Each structure stands twice: as C-alpha cells, then as structure tokens.
C-alpha cells in the first residue's frame, strides 16, 4: 500500500523525457515518487483528487535569510549600505535565539503556503532555523553567516561556530537538513579567511554559500583592494567548485561568467531584492547561455518583502525581457526550470522533477481561479498569472505539510501571533 496517491491532475513533470500528463496519477511511497502515469492499480492511505489543479515539483528558494521575516517592511527605500549597516545590522544586534526561531517558523509557514519545498539559508542562531525546518517538514541547506570584517578574533569565533553547526546538523531531520559554510561576501571577509573557509568546507564535505558581486560598490572595493574583482580573487584561491552557491552575481564580466561556468558554480538569482535595493541586473541570460546553473532566490524579507517564488519567476521573466529589449528572453518554461530543476541541482537535492525514484517534494496548484481562467498554456499561467496563494497542497519527503489550504505542520495562528509579538519587541529594543 502506498502513502499518497494524487489523481486527476495535470502533471507538469519538468522531465523533458516524459513531458506532461494532461490527466495523470502520481503514487508516493516512503518519501519517493514510485509511479507516474494515467492510472494506477495501487491504493493508498491518502488519495488526493487534484481535479482543476496542476501537480508540479516544489519550488526551491536558493537564497534567503528566513528569520528576516521579522524585518519585513522595517527598513525600505534605502541605499544598500545604509539599509544594511545603518538599519539591519543594528537591529540584528538585538536578535535573540528565540526571535530567530519564531521568524524562521514564520518563514517556513509562508514557504509552505506559497509552494516552496526547499530553501538555502544563511543567518545566525542557526540551530533555531534548523529546529524550525525540522518541525515544519521542509527541506533546507543551512549555514551560519561568517562576517569576519578583517577582525581575526571574530573570524575565528564565527568559523568555530560555523563548523560546530555544520557538524551538528549535517543530515538531520531524516536527511532533510544539509549544512554548508557561509562566508558572507568577498568584501566582508579577507582573502585569507575565505581560503580557510574553503579548506574547512572541503574537509567536512560541506558546500559553501556566499553573496557574490551583489553591488557595484563591492566590485569597486575589490578592484581597489586587490586589483581584481571578487570572481577572479575567488578563482585565484581555488575557492570555486560545484559545491559553491553564489547569491546575486550582478556585477559580472563576460570573463567572470566563463569562470563560473567552467567551475560549475551554482548561481542564485535574486531579482526582486536586486531591484528593490537597486543593486543592478544580473546577466542571467548570458549565464544560462554559458551553461551556468542559475536558480531563483528571494533573499531575506527585508529586501523583497516576501518569500513568494511565483512572484520571483514572473519578475525574472519580465525584467530580463525589458533589459534586453527582447520578449523572447527567459520564456516561461525556462523560468520554471530555474525555480525547480536548477534549484534542486544547486542544493544537491534528488528532486526538482517529477520522476520515478525522485524525492516526493511537490505541490498542487489550484487552477480554478478567476486570474487563471481560461487556460491555454500551463507554463505561461504558472509564471505570468499564478500566485503563491494558489498553492493548495504542499508535500515534502512524501509528507503532507499543507492539505487543501490547511497547514498540518504546526499551529498556524500561533506561529503568526508569536512572530508578530517577537518582531514588535525586537524593533522596540532596536529603537531604544
Ligand atoms: O542582500 C544582502 N546583501 C548583503 N547582506 C545581506 C543581504 N540580505 C541579508 N544580508 C545579511 O547577511 C547576513 C546573513 O548572515 C545578515 O546580516 C543579513 O542581514
Ligand atoms: Zn542575502
């Protein structure tokens, strides 16, 4: 007997070999997809009738700071340096472990509701985010943010905590949690420190998550300090590899793109954050042309201000069209690949596609909505018309986290109330 059967669905497999099924059935057992076809002879404890719905791989958010949900709308319309150093960092100095727990749970709730099944996170008090992931049922690649700022003592303390976290949580929550090293950025960490982090990550067989060339200010600071940009510096110290996840990558030269492609670096494109902070426009279509694995991230809620990857897909598709004066750039199908297949690859997850043997991380999107009627093309609808709130069911590792708009993972009202209270108290402390 199987665990879950989803029937009567439009199945968007994202598997080029299989294609889509107009009226399909998916069977889930022991956390994996065991059958995809027109019908099944199996029976299951839970049978979901997905009439008027699309079943698709869960979306993967490859760059966020989950607990920053507490700063949603706290500091808007500011220059990045002023935003980060003048507002966010002083407020973060007042964060407690409990705040991070409550903010992370809120983020998990928002992700479950908007169809995200896995995410990559860099922050502080990461045990708390890990606990929230464990409870919520989501999948995540987590790292403790290392902000050395050329302070040797801080570098050592951060790295020690980073290593403790990597070792404590690697493979936890039935393998749903993976851990990484999280050096903040090449302009907030020294060359020696970055080299040391690379060494430790290799030793622990953990990946590395870093902000990379987000702003022109970083590019200029790097040129002044080292006479080369961040990509060349990291290339010269042997930092890059397919286990590196680089967020933003806005200020890249053609040569930088070649390097990222050659080294198999995974890029997280955070289009809304880049627009909101006016950081610039990442050369996404060029990266994709060069075979770079580009996925999508929301960044934290202080620079977005939500975790809805449907919005991210639409915005990415639109921005790159107007930026290149070419409406054929980033077509809907390619953007869906960025949100699913490429994201799963970036986090090393056996998912991102609905295929027998893959992990059962999938979502059911309700298409019986005014803004989704009529429907000629599912790809187009999912990118240009759908919203995160159209997701009715979310399954991770073969477990139902939300069933027909009902969140099962935890008490939703309690999560909302506690996050609201924690945020109010935190901001009061920060403004005191
Ligand atoms: O877009 C961004 N650029 C640079 N730093 C960021 C951004 N978003 C969040 N953080 C900061 O990164 C640290 C995580 O370890 C946090 O301090 C967070 O505020
Ligand atoms: Zn970030």
CSV table of C-alpha atoms and ligand atoms in Angstrom, one decimal:
chain,number,residue,atom,x,y,z
A,1,UNK,CA,0.0,0.0,0.0
A,2,UNK,CA,1.3,3.4,-1.0
A,3,UNK,CA,1.2,6.5,1.3
A,4,UNK,CA,-0.3,9.1,-1.1
A,5,UNK,CA,-1.9,9.0,-4.5
A,6,UNK,CA,-2.7,12.2,-6.4
A,7,UNK,CA,-5.2,11.6,-9.2
A,8,UNK,CA,-6.9,13.6,-11.9
A,9,UNK,CA,-4.1,16.1,-12.1
A,10,UNK,CA,-2.4,18.0,-14.9
A,11,UNK,CA,1.1,16.7,-14.2
A,12,UNK,CA,3.9,19.1,-15.0
A,13,UNK,CA,6.8,16.7,-14.6
A,14,UNK,CA,9.6,19.1,-15.7
A,15,UNK,CA,11.2,15.9,-17.0
A,16,UNK,CA,12.0,16.5,-20.7
A,17,UNK,CA,11.9,12.8,-21.4
A,18,UNK,CA,8.4,12.2,-20.0
A,19,UNK,CA,6.7,15.5,-20.8
A,20,UNK,CA,3.4,16.5,-19.2
A,21,UNK,CA,0.4,14.3,-18.5
A,22,UNK,CA,-3.0,16.0,-19.0
A,23,UNK,CA,-4.8,13.7,-16.7
A,24,UNK,CA,-2.3,11.9,-14.6
A,25,UNK,CA,-1.7,10.0,-11.4
A,26,UNK,CA,1.2,10.1,-9.0
A,27,UNK,CA,2.0,7.5,-6.4
A,28,UNK,CA,4.1,8.3,-3.4
A,29,UNK,CA,5.7,5.8,-1.0
A,30,UNK,CA,8.4,6.1,1.6
A,31,UNK,CA,9.2,9.7,0.6
A,32,UNK,CA,9.7,9.0,-3.0
A,33,UNK,CA,7.7,9.0,-6.2
A,34,UNK,CA,7.0,5.4,-7.2
A,35,UNK,CA,4.7,5.8,-10.1
A,36,UNK,CA,3.6,8.4,-12.6
A,37,UNK,CA,1.1,7.5,-15.3
A,38,UNK,CA,-2.5,7.7,-16.5
A,39,UNK,CA,-3.8,5.4,-13.8
A,40,UNK,CA,-2.6,3.1,-11.0
A,41,UNK,CA,-3.6,-0.2,-9.5
A,42,UNK,CA,-2.2,0.9,-6.2
A,43,UNK,CA,-4.2,2.0,-3.2
A,44,UNK,CA,-3.1,4.5,-0.5
A,45,UNK,CA,-4.0,5.9,2.9
A,46,UNK,CA,-4.4,9.3,1.4
A,47,UNK,CA,-5.9,9.9,-2.0
A,48,UNK,CA,-6.0,13.5,-3.3
A,49,UNK,CA,-8.3,14.4,-6.1
A,50,UNK,CA,-6.4,17.1,-8.0
A,51,UNK,CA,-9.1,18.0,-10.5
A,52,UNK,CA,-8.7,21.5,-12.0
A,53,UNK,CA,-5.2,21.5,-10.5
A,54,UNK,CA,-1.6,21.2,-11.6
A,55,UNK,CA,0.9,19.0,-9.8
A,56,UNK,CA,4.4,20.2,-10.2
A,57,UNK,CA,7.8,19.9,-8.4
A,58,UNK,CA,8.1,22.1,-5.3
A,59,UNK,CA,9.9,25.4,-5.9
A,60,UNK,CA,13.4,25.8,-4.5
A,61,UNK,CA,14.4,29.1,-2.9
A,62,UNK,CA,18.2,29.1,-3.2
A,63,UNK,CA,19.0,32.2,-1.2
A,64,UNK,CA,17.2,33.6,1.8
A,65,UNK,CA,17.6,34.6,5.4
A,66,UNK,CA,14.5,33.0,6.8
A,67,UNK,CA,14.4,34.8,10.2
A,68,UNK,CA,14.5,38.2,8.5
A,69,UNK,CA,10.7,37.8,8.1
A,70,UNK,CA,10.8,39.7,11.4
A,71,UNK,CA,12.2,42.7,9.5
A,72,UNK,CA,9.5,42.6,6.8
A,73,UNK,CA,8.8,46.2,5.9
A,74,UNK,CA,11.0,47.5,8.7
A,75,UNK,CA,13.5,49.5,6.5
A,76,UNK,CA,12.5,50.2,2.9
A,77,UNK,CA,13.6,52.5,0.2
A,78,UNK,CA,17.2,52.9,1.3
A,79,UNK,CA,20.7,52.5,-0.2
A,80,UNK,CA,22.1,49.0,0.4
A,81,UNK,CA,25.0,50.2,2.6
A,82,UNK,CA,22.6,52.4,4.6
A,83,UNK,CA,20.0,49.7,4.7
A,84,UNK,CA,22.4,47.0,5.9
A,85,UNK,CA,24.8,49.0,8.1
A,86,UNK,CA,22.5,51.7,9.3
A,87,UNK,CA,19.3,49.7,9.9
A,88,UNK,CA,19.5,45.9,9.5
A,89,UNK,CA,22.8,45.2,11.3
A,90,UNK,CA,22.0,47.4,14.4
A,91,UNK,CA,18.6,45.6,14.6
A,92,UNK,CA,20.2,42.2,14.1
A,93,UNK,CA,22.5,43.0,17.0
A,94,UNK,CA,19.4,42.8,19.3
A,95,UNK,CA,18.2,39.4,17.9
A,96,UNK,CA,17.8,36.6,20.3
A,97,UNK,CA,17.8,32.9,19.5
A,98,UNK,CA,14.1,32.8,20.3
A,99,UNK,CA,13.5,35.6,17.7
A,100,UNK,CA,15.3,33.6,15.1
A,101,UNK,CA,13.2,30.5,15.9
A,102,UNK,CA,9.9,32.4,15.6
A,103,UNK,CA,11.0,34.3,12.5
A,104,UNK,CA,12.2,31.1,10.9
A,105,UNK,CA,8.9,29.3,11.7
A,106,UNK,CA,7.0,32.2,10.1
A,107,UNK,CA,9.2,31.9,7.0
A,108,UNK,CA,8.5,28.1,6.9
A,109,UNK,CA,4.8,28.8,7.1
A,110,UNK,CA,5.0,31.3,4.3
A,111,UNK,CA,7.0,28.9,2.2
A,112,UNK,CA,4.7,26.0,2.7
A,113,UNK,CA,1.7,28.2,1.8
A,114,UNK,CA,3.4,29.5,-1.4
A,115,UNK,CA,4.8,26.2,-2.7
A,116,UNK,CA,8.4,26.3,-1.7
A,117,UNK,CA,9.6,22.9,-0.6
A,118,UNK,CA,13.3,23.6,-0.1
A,119,UNK,CA,15.5,26.6,0.7
A,120,UNK,CA,19.0,27.7,1.3
A,121,UNK,CA,19.6,29.9,4.3
A,122,UNK,CA,22.4,32.0,5.8
A,123,UNK,CA,21.9,33.6,9.2
A,124,UNK,CA,22.7,33.5,12.9
A,125,UNK,CA,21.4,31.3,15.7
A,126,UNK,CA,21.0,28.7,13.0
A,127,UNK,CA,20.2,25.9,15.5
A,128,UNK,CA,16.8,27.7,15.7
A,129,UNK,CA,16.3,27.8,12.0
A,130,UNK,CA,17.2,24.1,11.9
A,131,UNK,CA,14.7,23.4,14.6
A,132,UNK,CA,12.0,25.3,12.6
A,133,UNK,CA,12.9,23.3,9.5
A,134,UNK,CA,12.7,20.1,11.5
A,135,UNK,CA,9.2,20.9,12.8
A,136,UNK,CA,7.9,22.3,9.6
A,137,UNK,CA,8.8,19.3,7.5
A,138,UNK,CA,10.6,21.4,4.8
A,139,UNK,CA,14.0,20.7,3.3
A,140,UNK,CA,16.9,23.1,3.7
A,141,UNK,CA,20.6,23.8,3.2
A,142,UNK,CA,21.6,25.9,6.2
A,143,UNK,CA,24.7,27.8,7.1
A,144,UNK,CA,25.9,30.1,9.9
A,145,UNK,CA,26.8,33.5,8.3
A,146,UNK,CA,30.5,34.3,8.8
A,147,UNK,CA,31.2,38.0,8.8
A,148,UNK,CA,34.9,38.4,9.6
A,149,UNK,CA,35.3,42.0,8.6
A,150,UNK,CA,39.1,41.7,8.8
A,151,UNK,CA,38.9,41.0,12.5
A,152,UNK,CA,40.9,37.9,13.2
A,153,UNK,CA,39.2,37.2,16.5
A,154,UNK,CA,35.7,37.5,15.1
A,155,UNK,CA,36.8,35.4,12.1
A,156,UNK,CA,37.9,32.6,14.5
A,157,UNK,CA,34.8,32.7,16.6
A,158,UNK,CA,32.5,32.7,13.5
A,159,UNK,CA,34.3,29.9,11.8
A,160,UNK,CA,34.2,27.8,15.0
A,161,UNK,CA,30.5,28.3,15.3
A,162,UNK,CA,30.1,27.7,11.6
A,163,UNK,CA,31.9,24.4,11.9
A,164,UNK,CA,30.0,23.3,15.0
A,165,UNK,CA,26.8,24.0,13.2
A,166,UNK,CA,27.9,22.1,10.0
A,167,UNK,CA,28.8,19.0,12.1
A,168,UNK,CA,25.8,19.2,14.4
A,169,UNK,CA,23.1,19.3,11.8
A,170,UNK,CA,24.5,17.6,8.6
A,171,UNK,CA,21.9,15.1,7.5
A,172,UNK,CA,19.5,15.9,10.4
A,173,UNK,CA,15.7,15.6,10.2
A,174,UNK,CA,15.8,12.4,8.2
A,175,UNK,CA,18.3,13.9,5.8
A,176,UNK,CA,16.1,16.9,5.1
A,177,UNK,CA,18.7,19.3,6.5
A,178,UNK,CA,22.1,19.8,4.9
A,179,UNK,CA,24.7,22.2,6.2
A,180,UNK,CA,27.1,24.5,4.5
A,181,UNK,CA,29.7,27.1,5.3
A,182,UNK,CA,28.5,30.7,4.9
A,183,UNK,CA,31.2,33.3,4.4
A,184,UNK,CA,29.1,36.5,3.9
A,185,UNK,CA,30.9,38.1,0.9
A,186,UNK,CA,34.3,38.8,-0.6
A,187,UNK,CA,34.1,42.4,0.6
A,188,UNK,CA,33.2,41.5,4.2
A,189,UNK,CA,35.7,38.6,4.6
A,190,UNK,CA,39.5,38.7,3.9
A,191,UNK,CA,41.3,36.6,1.3
A,192,UNK,CA,43.0,34.5,4.0
A,193,UNK,CA,39.7,33.9,5.7
A,194,UNK,CA,37.9,32.9,2.5
A,195,UNK,CA,40.8,30.4,1.8
A,196,UNK,CA,40.5,29.0,5.3
A,197,UNK,CA,36.7,28.5,4.9
A,198,UNK,CA,37.3,26.7,1.6
A,199,UNK,CA,39.7,24.4,3.3
A,200,UNK,CA,37.3,23.6,6.2
A,201,UNK,CA,34.4,23.1,3.8
A,202,UNK,CA,36.4,20.6,1.8
A,203,UNK,CA,37.4,18.8,4.9
A,204,UNK,CA,33.8,18.5,6.1
A,205,UNK,CA,32.5,17.8,2.6
A,206,UNK,CA,30.1,20.7,3.1
A,207,UNK,CA,29.2,23.2,0.4
A,208,UNK,CA,29.7,27.0,0.6
A,209,UNK,CA,27.0,29.7,0.4
A,210,UNK,CA,28.3,33.2,-0.3
A,211,UNK,CA,27.0,36.6,-1.5
A,212,UNK,CA,28.9,37.5,-4.7
A,213,UNK,CA,29.2,40.7,-6.6
A,214,UNK,CA,25.8,42.0,-5.5
A,215,UNK,CA,26.7,45.6,-5.8
A,216,UNK,CA,28.9,47.9,-7.9
A,217,UNK,CA,30.4,49.1,-4.5
A,218,UNK,CA,31.7,45.5,-3.9
A,219,UNK,CA,33.3,45.5,-7.4
A,220,UNK,CA,35.0,48.8,-6.9
A,221,UNK,CA,36.2,47.9,-3.4
A,222,UNK,CA,37.6,44.7,-4.6
A,223,UNK,CA,39.4,46.4,-7.5
A,224,UNK,CA,40.9,48.9,-5.1
A,225,UNK,CA,42.0,46.3,-2.5
A,226,UNK,CA,43.2,43.5,-4.8
A,227,UNK,CA,43.3,45.0,-8.3
A,228,UNK,CA,40.8,42.4,-9.4
A,229,UNK,CA,37.1,41.5,-8.9
A,230,UNK,CA,35.6,39.1,-6.5
A,231,UNK,CA,35.3,36.3,-9.1
A,232,UNK,CA,38.9,36.4,-10.0
A,233,UNK,CA,40.0,36.6,-6.4
A,234,UNK,CA,38.0,33.5,-5.5
A,235,UNK,CA,39.2,31.7,-8.7
A,236,UNK,CA,42.8,32.5,-7.7
A,237,UNK,CA,42.5,31.0,-4.3
A,238,UNK,CA,40.8,27.8,-5.6
A,239,UNK,CA,37.5,28.6,-3.9
A,240,UNK,CA,35.1,27.6,-6.7
A,241,UNK,CA,33.5,24.3,-7.4
A,242,UNK,CA,30.1,22.7,-7.9
A,243,UNK,CA,29.6,22.8,-4.2
A,244,UNK,CA,29.6,26.6,-4.2
A,245,UNK,CA,26.3,28.5,-4.2
A,246,UNK,CA,26.8,32.2,-5.1
A,247,UNK,CA,23.9,34.6,-4.5
A,248,UNK,CA,23.3,37.7,-6.7
A,249,UNK,CA,26.2,37.7,-9.2
A,250,UNK,CA,25.0,41.0,-10.6
A,251,UNK,CA,28.3,42.7,-11.5
A,252,UNK,CA,29.9,40.0,-13.7
A,253,UNK,CA,32.1,40.5,-16.7
A,254,UNK,CA,32.0,38.0,-19.6
A,255,UNK,CA,35.2,36.6,-18.2
A,256,UNK,CA,33.6,36.1,-14.8
A,257,UNK,CA,30.7,34.2,-16.4
A,258,UNK,CA,33.2,31.9,-18.1
A,259,UNK,CA,34.9,31.1,-14.8
A,260,UNK,CA,31.6,30.4,-13.0
A,261,UNK,CA,30.5,28.1,-15.9
A,262,UNK,CA,33.9,26.3,-16.0
A,263,UNK,CA,33.9,25.7,-12.2
A,264,UNK,CA,30.3,24.6,-12.1
A,265,UNK,CA,29.3,27.3,-9.6
A,266,UNK,CA,25.6,27.5,-8.8
A,267,UNK,CA,24.2,31.0,-9.0
A,268,UNK,CA,21.1,32.2,-7.1
A,269,UNK,CA,19.4,35.0,-8.9
A,270,UNK,CA,17.5,37.3,-6.5
A,271,UNK,CA,15.8,39.5,-8.9
A,272,UNK,CA,13.4,41.3,-6.6
A,273,UNK,CA,16.0,42.0,-4.0
A,274,UNK,CA,18.3,43.4,-6.7
A,275,UNK,CA,15.6,45.6,-8.0
A,276,UNK,CA,14.4,46.8,-4.5
A,277,UNK,CA,17.9,47.7,-3.4
A,278,UNK,CA,18.7,49.0,-6.9
A,279,UNK,CA,21.8,46.7,-7.0
A,280,UNK,CA,21.6,46.2,-10.7
A,281,UNK,CA,20.6,43.5,-13.2
A,282,UNK,CA,22.4,40.2,-13.2
A,283,UNK,CA,23.4,38.9,-16.7
A,284,UNK,CA,21.1,35.9,-16.3
A,285,UNK,CA,20.5,35.0,-20.0
A,286,UNK,CA,24.3,35.2,-20.6
A,287,UNK,CA,25.0,32.9,-17.7
A,288,UNK,CA,22.3,30.4,-18.9
A,289,UNK,CA,23.9,30.5,-22.4
A,290,UNK,CA,27.2,29.6,-20.9
A,291,UNK,CA,25.7,26.7,-19.0
A,292,UNK,CA,25.8,28.3,-15.6
A,293,UNK,CA,23.2,26.7,-13.3
A,294,UNK,CA,21.1,29.7,-12.4
A,295,UNK,CA,18.3,29.2,-9.9
A,296,UNK,CA,16.0,31.7,-8.0
A,297,UNK,CA,16.1,33.2,-4.5
A,298,UNK,CA,14.0,35.7,-2.7
A,299,UNK,CA,16.8,36.9,-0.3
A,300,UNK,CA,15.5,38.0,3.1
A,301,UNK,CA,12.2,39.6,3.7
A,302,UNK,CA,13.8,42.9,4.5
A,303,UNK,CA,14.7,43.3,0.8
A,304,UNK,CA,11.8,41.7,-1.1
A,305,UNK,CA,9.4,41.7,1.0
A,306,UNK,CA,8.0,38.2,0.8
A,307,UNK,CA,9.1,34.7,0.1
A,308,UNK,CA,6.8,34.0,-2.9
A,309,UNK,CA,8.8,32.3,-5.6
A,310,UNK,CA,5.9,32.7,-8.1
A,311,UNK,CA,6.5,36.5,-7.9
A,312,UNK,CA,10.2,35.9,-8.3
A,313,UNK,CA,9.6,33.8,-11.5
A,314,UNK,CA,7.4,36.4,-13.0
A,315,UNK,CA,9.7,39.3,-12.2
A,316,UNK,CA,12.7,37.5,-13.5
A,317,UNK,CA,10.9,36.7,-16.8
A,318,UNK,CA,9.8,40.4,-17.2
A,319,UNK,CA,13.0,42.2,-16.1
A,320,UNK,CA,15.3,40.3,-18.5
A,321,UNK,CA,12.9,40.9,-21.4
A,322,UNK,CA,12.8,44.6,-20.9
A,323,UNK,CA,16.5,44.8,-20.1
A,324,UNK,CA,17.5,43.1,-23.4
A,325,UNK,CA,14.6,44.6,-25.4
A,326,UNK,CA,13.8,41.0,-26.3
A,327,UNK,CA,10.5,39.5,-25.3
A,328,UNK,CA,11.8,36.0,-26.3
A,329,UNK,CA,14.4,36.0,-23.5
A,330,UNK,CA,13.7,33.8,-20.4
A,331,UNK,CA,10.5,32.2,-21.7
A,332,UNK,CA,8.1,30.7,-19.1
A,333,UNK,CA,9.4,27.2,-19.4
A,334,UNK,CA,13.0,28.2,-18.8
A,335,UNK,CA,12.0,30.3,-15.7
A,336,UNK,CA,10.1,27.3,-14.3
A,337,UNK,CA,13.3,25.3,-14.8
A,338,UNK,CA,15.2,27.9,-12.8
A,339,UNK,CA,12.6,27.6,-10.0
A,340,UNK,CA,12.6,23.8,-9.8
A,341,UNK,CA,15.2,21.7,-11.6
A,342,UNK,CA,18.0,24.2,-11.3
A,343,UNK,CA,17.2,25.0,-7.7
A,344,UNK,CA,17.2,21.3,-6.7
A,345,UNK,CA,20.5,20.8,-8.5
A,346,UNK,CA,22.1,23.8,-6.7
A,347,UNK,CA,21.2,22.3,-3.3
A,348,UNK,CA,22.1,18.8,-4.4
A,349,UNK,CA,18.5,17.5,-3.8
A,350,UNK,CA,17.2,14.5,-5.7
A,351,UNK,CA,14.1,16.4,-6.7
A,352,UNK,CA,13.1,19.4,-8.9
A,353,UNK,CA,11.4,17.0,-11.3
A,354,UNK,CA,8.5,14.6,-11.0
A,355,UNK,CA,10.1,11.3,-11.9
A,356,UNK,CA,10.0,7.8,-10.5
A,357,UNK,CA,12.7,7.4,-7.9
A,358,UNK,CA,13.0,11.1,-7.1
A,359,UNK,CA,12.1,12.5,-3.7
A,360,UNK,CA,8.4,13.4,-3.3
A,361,UNK,CA,8.8,17.2,-3.0
A,362,UNK,CA,5.8,18.5,-4.9
A,363,UNK,CA,3.0,21.0,-4.9
A,364,UNK,CA,-0.6,21.1,-6.1
A,365,UNK,CA,-1.6,24.4,-7.7
A,366,UNK,CA,-5.3,25.3,-7.8
A,367,UNK,CA,-6.2,26.5,-11.3
A,368,UNK,CA,-9.8,27.1,-10.7
A,369,UNK,CA,-9.4,30.8,-10.1
A,370,UNK,CA,-10.6,33.9,-12.0
A,371,UNK,CA,-7.0,35.0,-12.7
A,372,UNK,CA,-6.2,31.6,-14.1
A,373,UNK,CA,-9.2,31.3,-16.4
A,374,UNK,CA,-9.2,30.4,-19.3
A,375,UNK,CA,-6.1,28.2,-19.5
A,376,UNK,CA,-4.3,27.6,-22.8
A,377,UNK,CA,-0.8,27.1,-21.6
A,378,UNK,CA,0.2,25.8,-18.1
A,379,UNK,CA,3.7,27.1,-18.3
A,380,UNK,CA,2.5,30.6,-19.1
A,381,UNK,CA,-0.1,30.6,-16.3
A,382,UNK,CA,2.3,29.4,-13.6
A,383,UNK,CA,4.9,32.1,-14.4
A,384,UNK,CA,2.7,35.1,-15.5
A,385,UNK,CA,-0.7,34.6,-13.8
A,386,UNK,CA,-0.4,32.4,-10.7
A,387,UNK,CA,0.5,33.4,-7.2
A,388,UNK,CA,1.9,31.6,-4.3
A,389,UNK,CA,-1.5,31.7,-2.6
A,390,UNK,CA,-2.9,29.5,-5.4
A,391,UNK,CA,-0.9,26.5,-4.0
A,392,UNK,CA,-3.4,24.3,-2.2
A,393,UNK,CA,-1.2,21.3,-1.2
A,394,UNK,CA,2.4,21.0,-0.3
A,395,UNK,CA,4.3,17.7,0.1
A,396,UNK,CA,7.9,17.3,1.2
A,397,UNK,CA,9.7,14.0,1.5
A,398,UNK,CA,6.4,12.3,0.9
A,399,UNK,CA,4.6,14.0,3.8
A,400,UNK,CA,1.7,16.4,3.6
A,401,UNK,CA,2.7,19.8,5.0
A,402,UNK,CA,-0.4,21.5,3.7
A,403,UNK,CA,-3.6,19.7,2.5
A,404,UNK,CA,-6.1,21.7,0.5
A,405,UNK,CA,-5.0,25.0,2.1
A,406,UNK,CA,-4.9,23.6,5.6
A,407,UNK,CA,-1.4,23.7,7.1
A,408,UNK,CA,-0.8,20.5,9.0
A,409,UNK,CA,2.8,21.0,10.0
A,410,UNK,CA,2.1,23.3,13.0
A,411,UNK,CA,-0.5,25.6,14.6
A,412,UNK,CA,-0.6,28.4,12.0
A,413,UNK,CA,-2.3,31.0,14.2
A,414,UNK,CA,0.2,30.5,17.0
A,415,UNK,CA,3.2,30.9,14.6
A,416,UNK,CA,1.7,34.2,13.3
A,417,UNK,CA,0.9,35.6,16.7
A,418,UNK,CA,4.3,34.7,18.2
A,419,UNK,CA,6.2,36.2,15.2
A,420,UNK,CA,4.2,39.4,15.3
A,421,UNK,CA,5.0,39.8,19.0
A,422,UNK,CA,8.7,38.9,18.6
A,423,UNK,CA,9.1,41.4,15.8
A,424,UNK,CA,7.4,44.2,17.8
A,425,UNK,CA,9.6,43.6,20.8
A,426,UNK,CA,12.7,43.3,18.7
A,427,UNK,CA,12.1,46.6,16.9
A,428,UNK,CA,11.3,48.3,20.2
A,429,UNK,CA,14.7,47.0,21.6
A,430,UNK,CA,16.5,48.2,18.4
A,431,UNK,CA,15.0,51.7,18.6
A,432,UNK,CA,15.5,52.0,22.4
B,1,LIG,O1,21.3,41.4,0.1
B,1,LIG,C1,22.0,41.3,1.0
B,1,LIG,N1,23.3,41.6,0.9
B,1,LIG,C2,24.2,41.5,1.9
B,1,LIG,N2,23.9,41.1,3.1
B,1,LIG,C3,22.6,40.7,3.3
B,1,LIG,C4,21.7,40.7,2.3
B,1,LIG,N3,20.5,40.3,2.8
B,1,LIG,C5,20.7,39.9,4.1
B,1,LIG,N4,22.0,40.2,4.4
B,1,LIG,C6,22.7,40.0,5.6
B,1,LIG,O2,23.5,38.8,5.5
B,1,LIG,C7,23.7,38.3,6.9
B,1,LIG,C8,23.5,36.8,6.9
B,1,LIG,O3,24.5,36.2,7.5
B,1,LIG,C9,22.8,39.1,7.8
B,1,LIG,O4,23.5,40.1,8.5
B,1,LIG,C10,21.8,39.7,6.8
B,1,LIG,O5,21.2,40.9,7.2
B,2,LIG,ZN1,21.3,37.7,1.1
